[in-house]
Structures are given as C-alpha cells and as structure tokens.
CSV table of C-alpha atoms in Angstrom, one decimal:
chain,number,residue,atom,x,y,z
A,1,UNK,CA,-25.5,-68.2,-24.0
A,2,UNK,CA,-21.8,-68.9,-23.4
A,3,UNK,CA,-21.1,-65.3,-22.6
A,4,UNK,CA,-24.1,-64.8,-20.5
A,5,UNK,CA,-22.9,-68.0,-18.6
A,6,UNK,CA,-19.0,-66.5,-18.2
A,7,UNK,CA,-20.6,-63.3,-17.1
A,8,UNK,CA,-22.9,-65.2,-14.7
A,9,UNK,CA,-19.5,-66.9,-13.1
A,10,UNK,CA,-17.3,-63.8,-13.2
A,11,UNK,CA,-20.0,-62.0,-11.1
A,12,UNK,CA,-21.1,-64.9,-8.9
A,13,UNK,CA,-17.0,-65.4,-8.3
A,14,UNK,CA,-17.0,-61.6,-7.5
A,15,UNK,CA,-19.8,-61.8,-5.1
A,16,UNK,CA,-18.2,-64.8,-3.2
A,17,UNK,CA,-15.1,-62.7,-3.2
A,18,UNK,CA,-16.9,-60.0,-1.4
A,19,UNK,CA,-18.7,-62.1,1.0
A,20,UNK,CA,-15.6,-63.8,2.0
A,21,UNK,CA,-13.9,-60.9,2.4
A,22,UNK,CA,-16.5,-59.1,4.7
A,23,UNK,CA,-17.1,-62.3,6.8
A,24,UNK,CA,-12.8,-62.0,7.4
A,25,UNK,CA,-13.0,-58.4,8.3
A,26,UNK,CA,-15.8,-58.8,10.7
A,27,UNK,CA,-13.7,-61.1,12.6
A,28,UNK,CA,-10.8,-58.8,12.7
A,29,UNK,CA,-12.9,-55.5,13.9
A,30,UNK,CA,-14.1,-57.9,16.5
A,31,UNK,CA,-10.7,-59.2,17.5
A,32,UNK,CA,-9.2,-55.7,17.0
A,33,UNK,CA,-11.4,-53.6,19.1
A,34,UNK,CA,-12.2,-56.1,22.0
A,35,UNK,CA,-8.4,-54.9,23.2
A,36,UNK,CA,-8.3,-58.6,25.1
A,37,UNK,CA,-4.5,-58.5,23.9
A,38,UNK,CA,-2.2,-56.2,22.0
A,39,UNK,CA,-2.5,-55.4,18.6
A,40,UNK,CA,0.2,-56.6,16.6
A,41,UNK,CA,2.1,-53.8,13.8
A,42,UNK,CA,4.7,-54.3,11.5
A,43,UNK,CA,6.4,-51.8,9.8
A,44,UNK,CA,7.9,-52.6,6.3
A,45,UNK,CA,9.4,-49.9,4.4
A,46,UNK,CA,9.6,-49.6,1.2
A,47,UNK,CA,12.2,-47.0,-0.9
A,48,UNK,CA,9.4,-45.0,-3.1
A,49,UNK,CA,12.2,-42.7,-4.9
A,50,UNK,CA,14.5,-45.4,-5.4
A,51,UNK,CA,17.7,-43.4,-4.4
A,52,UNK,CA,20.4,-44.3,-2.4
A,53,UNK,CA,20.1,-41.9,0.1
A,54,UNK,CA,16.3,-43.4,0.7
A,55,UNK,CA,18.1,-46.5,0.7
A,56,UNK,CA,20.9,-45.5,3.4
A,57,UNK,CA,18.3,-44.3,5.4
A,58,UNK,CA,16.0,-47.6,5.6
A,59,UNK,CA,18.8,-49.4,6.3
A,60,UNK,CA,19.6,-47.5,9.5
A,61,UNK,CA,15.8,-48.4,10.7
A,62,UNK,CA,15.5,-50.2,13.9
A,63,UNK,CA,12.5,-51.1,16.1
A,64,UNK,CA,13.6,-48.6,18.7
A,65,UNK,CA,12.4,-45.7,16.1
A,66,UNK,CA,9.1,-46.5,16.4
A,67,UNK,CA,9.0,-46.6,20.1
A,68,UNK,CA,7.3,-43.6,20.3
A,69,UNK,CA,4.2,-45.0,18.8
A,70,UNK,CA,3.5,-47.7,21.4
A,71,UNK,CA,4.4,-45.2,24.4
A,72,UNK,CA,2.0,-42.6,23.2
A,73,UNK,CA,-0.9,-46.0,22.7
A,74,UNK,CA,0.1,-47.0,26.4
A,75,UNK,CA,-0.2,-43.2,27.6
A,76,UNK,CA,-3.9,-42.8,26.0
A,77,UNK,CA,-5.1,-46.1,27.2
A,78,UNK,CA,-4.1,-45.7,30.7
A,79,UNK,CA,-6.0,-42.3,30.6
A,80,UNK,CA,-8.8,-44.0,29.4
A,81,UNK,CA,-8.6,-46.8,31.9
A,82,UNK,CA,-8.2,-49.4,29.2
A,83,UNK,CA,-7.5,-52.8,31.1
A,84,UNK,CA,-4.9,-53.5,28.4
A,85,UNK,CA,-2.0,-51.2,29.5
A,86,UNK,CA,0.2,-51.8,26.3
A,87,UNK,CA,-2.4,-52.1,23.3
A,88,UNK,CA,0.3,-51.9,20.6
A,89,UNK,CA,3.3,-53.7,19.9
A,90,UNK,CA,5.1,-52.3,17.0
A,91,UNK,CA,8.3,-54.0,15.5
A,92,UNK,CA,9.9,-53.3,12.4
A,93,UNK,CA,9.3,-55.9,9.7
A,94,UNK,CA,11.7,-56.8,6.4
A,95,UNK,CA,12.0,-54.1,3.4
A,96,UNK,CA,9.6,-54.4,0.7
A,97,UNK,CA,10.8,-53.9,-3.2
A,98,UNK,CA,7.0,-53.4,-4.5
A,99,UNK,CA,5.5,-50.3,-4.4
A,100,UNK,CA,1.3,-50.7,-3.7
A,101,UNK,CA,-1.3,-50.2,-5.8
A,102,UNK,CA,-2.1,-46.3,-6.3
A,103,UNK,CA,-5.4,-45.5,-4.4
A,104,UNK,CA,-8.3,-44.5,-6.5
A,105,UNK,CA,-9.8,-41.1,-7.2
A,106,UNK,CA,-12.0,-39.3,-4.9
A,107,UNK,CA,-14.7,-39.2,-8.2
A,108,UNK,CA,-14.2,-42.7,-8.6
A,109,UNK,CA,-17.3,-45.5,-8.1
A,110,UNK,CA,-17.7,-47.2,-5.2
A,111,UNK,CA,-17.0,-50.3,-7.1
A,112,UNK,CA,-13.9,-49.0,-8.2
A,113,UNK,CA,-13.0,-48.4,-4.6
A,114,UNK,CA,-14.3,-51.4,-3.5
A,115,UNK,CA,-12.1,-53.2,-6.4
A,116,UNK,CA,-8.8,-51.6,-5.3
A,117,UNK,CA,-9.6,-52.4,-1.6
A,118,UNK,CA,-9.2,-56.3,-2.7
A,119,UNK,CA,-6.4,-55.4,-5.2
A,120,UNK,CA,-4.2,-53.8,-1.7
A,121,UNK,CA,-5.0,-56.6,0.5
A,122,UNK,CA,-4.2,-59.0,-2.2
A,123,UNK,CA,-0.8,-56.9,-2.9
A,124,UNK,CA,-0.1,-57.1,0.9
A,125,UNK,CA,-1.0,-61.3,1.3
A,126,UNK,CA,1.9,-61.7,-1.8
A,127,UNK,CA,4.5,-59.3,-0.3
A,128,UNK,CA,3.5,-60.2,3.8
A,129,UNK,CA,1.7,-63.0,3.8
A,130,UNK,CA,-0.8,-63.7,6.2
A,131,UNK,CA,-0.4,-66.4,9.3
A,132,UNK,CA,-3.1,-67.0,12.3
A,133,UNK,CA,-2.2,-64.2,13.8
A,134,UNK,CA,-2.9,-61.7,10.7
A,135,UNK,CA,-6.2,-61.0,13.5
A,136,UNK,CA,-4.6,-59.1,15.4
A,137,UNK,CA,-2.0,-58.0,12.9
A,138,UNK,CA,-2.0,-54.6,11.3
A,139,UNK,CA,0.3,-54.2,8.4
A,140,UNK,CA,2.0,-50.4,7.9
A,141,UNK,CA,3.8,-50.1,4.7
A,142,UNK,CA,5.9,-47.0,5.0
A,143,UNK,CA,7.1,-45.5,1.8
A,144,UNK,CA,10.0,-43.1,2.2
A,145,UNK,CA,11.2,-40.4,-0.1
A,146,UNK,CA,13.3,-37.5,0.0
A,147,UNK,CA,12.2,-34.5,0.7
A,148,UNK,CA,11.8,-31.7,-1.7
A,149,UNK,CA,11.3,-28.0,-1.2
A,150,UNK,CA,7.6,-27.1,-1.7
A,151,UNK,CA,6.7,-30.5,-2.7
A,152,UNK,CA,3.8,-32.2,-0.6
A,153,UNK,CA,3.7,-36.0,-0.4
A,154,UNK,CA,1.2,-38.3,-1.4
A,155,UNK,CA,-1.9,-38.8,0.7
A,156,UNK,CA,-1.4,-41.3,3.3
A,157,UNK,CA,-3.9,-43.6,4.2
A,158,UNK,CA,-5.3,-46.7,6.8
A,159,UNK,CA,-7.9,-49.2,5.9
A,160,UNK,CA,-10.2,-50.9,9.0
A,161,UNK,CA,-10.8,-53.6,5.9
A,162,UNK,CA,-7.1,-56.1,6.0
A,163,UNK,CA,-5.4,-53.8,8.6
A,164,UNK,CA,-4.0,-52.4,6.2
A,165,UNK,CA,-1.8,-49.0,6.3
A,166,UNK,CA,0.0,-47.4,3.3
A,167,UNK,CA,2.2,-44.4,4.9
A,168,UNK,CA,4.3,-41.8,2.8
A,169,UNK,CA,7.2,-40.2,4.5
A,170,UNK,CA,10.3,-38.3,4.6
A,171,UNK,CA,13.4,-40.1,4.5
A,172,UNK,CA,15.1,-37.8,7.1
A,173,UNK,CA,15.9,-38.5,11.0
A,174,UNK,CA,14.6,-34.8,11.5
A,175,UNK,CA,11.1,-36.1,10.4
A,176,UNK,CA,11.1,-39.5,12.4
A,177,UNK,CA,8.9,-38.0,15.2
A,178,UNK,CA,6.5,-36.5,12.3
A,179,UNK,CA,6.6,-40.0,10.7
A,180,UNK,CA,5.5,-41.7,13.8
A,181,UNK,CA,2.5,-39.2,14.3
A,182,UNK,CA,1.4,-39.9,10.7
A,183,UNK,CA,1.7,-44.0,11.3
A,184,UNK,CA,-0.2,-43.7,14.3
A,185,UNK,CA,-2.9,-41.4,12.8
A,186,UNK,CA,-3.5,-44.2,9.8
A,187,UNK,CA,-3.0,-47.2,12.5
A,188,UNK,CA,-5.9,-45.7,14.5
A,189,UNK,CA,-8.1,-45.7,11.2
A,190,UNK,CA,-7.3,-49.8,11.1
A,191,UNK,CA,-9.1,-49.9,14.3
A,192,UNK,CA,-11.9,-47.9,13.5
A,193,UNK,CA,-11.0,-43.9,13.9
A,194,UNK,CA,-12.2,-41.4,11.8
A,195,UNK,CA,-10.6,-38.5,10.3
A,196,UNK,CA,-11.6,-35.2,12.1
A,197,UNK,CA,-10.2,-32.5,9.7
A,198,UNK,CA,-12.2,-30.1,7.2
A,199,UNK,CA,-11.4,-30.2,3.6
A,200,UNK,CA,-9.0,-27.5,4.5
A,201,UNK,CA,-7.1,-29.4,6.3
A,202,UNK,CA,-8.1,-27.4,9.8
A,203,UNK,CA,-9.4,-29.5,12.5
A,204,UNK,CA,-12.9,-29.7,13.1
A,205,UNK,CA,-15.0,-28.1,16.4
A,206,UNK,CA,-14.7,-30.0,19.0
A,207,UNK,CA,-13.9,-33.2,18.3
A,208,UNK,CA,-10.9,-32.1,16.7
A,209,UNK,CA,-9.3,-30.3,19.2
A,210,UNK,CA,-7.5,-31.3,21.7
A,211,UNK,CA,-8.7,-28.8,24.2
A,212,UNK,CA,-12.1,-28.0,23.4
A,213,UNK,CA,-12.7,-26.0,26.2
A,214,UNK,CA,-9.9,-23.7,26.4
A,215,UNK,CA,-10.3,-20.4,26.8
A,216,UNK,CA,-9.4,-18.5,25.0
A,217,UNK,CA,-9.9,-21.6,22.2
A,218,UNK,CA,-7.0,-20.4,20.1
A,219,UNK,CA,-4.0,-21.3,19.8
A,220,UNK,CA,-4.3,-25.0,20.6
A,221,UNK,CA,-1.4,-26.3,22.3
A,222,UNK,CA,-1.8,-30.0,21.2
A,223,UNK,CA,-3.2,-31.7,18.4
A,224,UNK,CA,-5.8,-34.6,18.4
A,225,UNK,CA,-4.6,-37.5,16.7
A,226,UNK,CA,-7.2,-37.9,14.4
A,227,UNK,CA,-6.8,-34.2,13.1
A,228,UNK,CA,-3.3,-34.6,12.8
A,229,UNK,CA,-3.0,-30.7,13.2
A,230,UNK,CA,-2.8,-27.9,16.0
A,231,UNK,CA,-5.4,-25.2,15.7
A,232,UNK,CA,-3.5,-21.9,15.3
A,233,UNK,CA,-6.9,-19.9,14.7
A,234,UNK,CA,-10.0,-20.7,12.5
A,235,UNK,CA,-8.2,-20.7,9.3
A,236,UNK,CA,-4.4,-22.3,10.2
A,237,UNK,CA,-2.8,-25.3,11.5
A,238,UNK,CA,0.1,-26.9,12.0
A,239,UNK,CA,1.5,-30.3,11.9
A,240,UNK,CA,3.1,-31.6,15.6
A,241,UNK,CA,6.4,-32.3,15.4
A,242,UNK,CA,5.9,-35.6,17.2
A,243,UNK,CA,3.6,-37.3,19.2
A,244,UNK,CA,4.4,-35.3,22.5
A,245,UNK,CA,2.5,-32.6,21.2
A,246,UNK,CA,-0.6,-35.0,20.6
A,247,UNK,CA,-3.6,-36.6,22.3
A,248,UNK,CA,-6.5,-39.4,21.9
A,249,UNK,CA,-9.8,-37.3,22.2
A,250,UNK,CA,-12.7,-38.8,23.3
A,251,UNK,CA,-14.7,-39.4,20.0
A,252,UNK,CA,-11.5,-41.4,18.9
A,253,UNK,CA,-11.5,-43.4,22.0
A,254,UNK,CA,-15.1,-44.4,21.7
A,255,UNK,CA,-14.7,-45.3,18.1
A,256,UNK,CA,-12.0,-47.5,18.8
A,257,UNK,CA,-13.6,-49.3,21.5
A,258,UNK,CA,-11.3,-47.7,24.7
A,259,UNK,CA,-14.4,-46.0,26.1
A,260,UNK,CA,-18.1,-46.5,26.4
C-alpha cells in the first residue's frame, strides 16, 4: 500500500511539473511571437573540448562578433513589414563551465524526450537563472570545439519550450560567419520555425528554397534559413559561409509571426 501511494505521489508530482511547464511555455510563446518588444538573445559560450586553444578563442569573443544575427533579423523584419524594426537584441553572456545534458536519440520514447526537455531546462535554470525578463529572453549555449578533418560536429538544436538553443560550433575565426548562421537557425526554432530539409540534408522544395520560382531552379544562389543549405542540384547542397547568403522564406515568416 505504501509503495502504491509513493508511486501515485510521484506521478502526481510529475503531472504538476508538466502542467506548470506547459503553462509557462504557453506564456513564453505568446510573448515571443507577438513581436511587441525585441527578443533578448544571450549567447553563453562553453568550452566543449576543454582545450587551451578553445579557451583562448572564447576569451576573444565580443558582442560585435554576433552583430550579423541582429542585422539579418532586422533586414527580414523590414522585408516582411514587421512593425518592430529590430526584433532581436543579441549580447554575449558569461562563459558556462558545465556541459548541457546530451539529447535523446531519435528512437527514444516521447516520455524520455519530454523528461530530457525538462532536464535541459532545469540545467539552464541552474547555470543561467531565470529572471523577470525570461519571457522574452532566449538563451543560446554555444559549445565550441577545435576543428578536426573529417569530423562532423554533434547536431545543434533549438527548443521553443524554454527558449533554449544548444549550438555546436568551431572555435575558429574563419568559421564565425557560418557559426552565426547556425545560431540564427536554432534561434528561430525557439520562436516556432520548423526545419525545411530532407533526411539527407537537402532543402525541401519549395519552402526550403531561397528562390523557388528561379529558372533554372538549380543552382540556387542563397539558402533559406531553416533549410540551412544552398541547393546546388537535386542531390547536393552546400552550407552557406555566412548570413549574407541566407534568406527568411515565407513559410518561416508565417511560423514565427512575421506574416499572416
């Protein structure tokens, strides 16, 4: 009987936590997609490989290194006639020493994924505590690594629940433009944008194409931000060097509340 009561209590506590998280998330979604005020974006760097080179790179970072993100958002806010001309304000936060919990595998259950989401949000709360502005503050954790030939970085992610992004990036100056593109991609996930690429990484037509009406269709000259790649031909796509080669497509604009 005691065991049954304990299990019932655990289930009740979990349900209460899920309900609270759902209500809080709903409030965040409403505040961040009405675009009445700018979304505060805080970049928290993390030394992902614990190397001295990565540590030195992080020490050189400055707010201006992420200015391209705000310029990109402002450019397309104007394009879609959003009343808010500067929809994001990005700044550099302090370095975080602890690595976030690893994401679940694609084959994991929905319960496992939901628990991981809560675990990540709890980790974020521990390392970068919430405050009154968190309803309109997105936290993006950049895990920097040294580049290695033929070694791909772990997958980055962005969660609308909690306004949290986790980005894996190279600790190299020449990669800064591409890093900012990935940050912008994950940032838009936090405000409702969906991925627009196939399982092989190629952009989905037409929503993942920067110019779906272009003739000839290939090669595209730019990438749609949520596709993250420039379509070269039906089977090949290239990662853009910077946000200068990226656009916000109409479907993405609708998903994030920039267009009806």
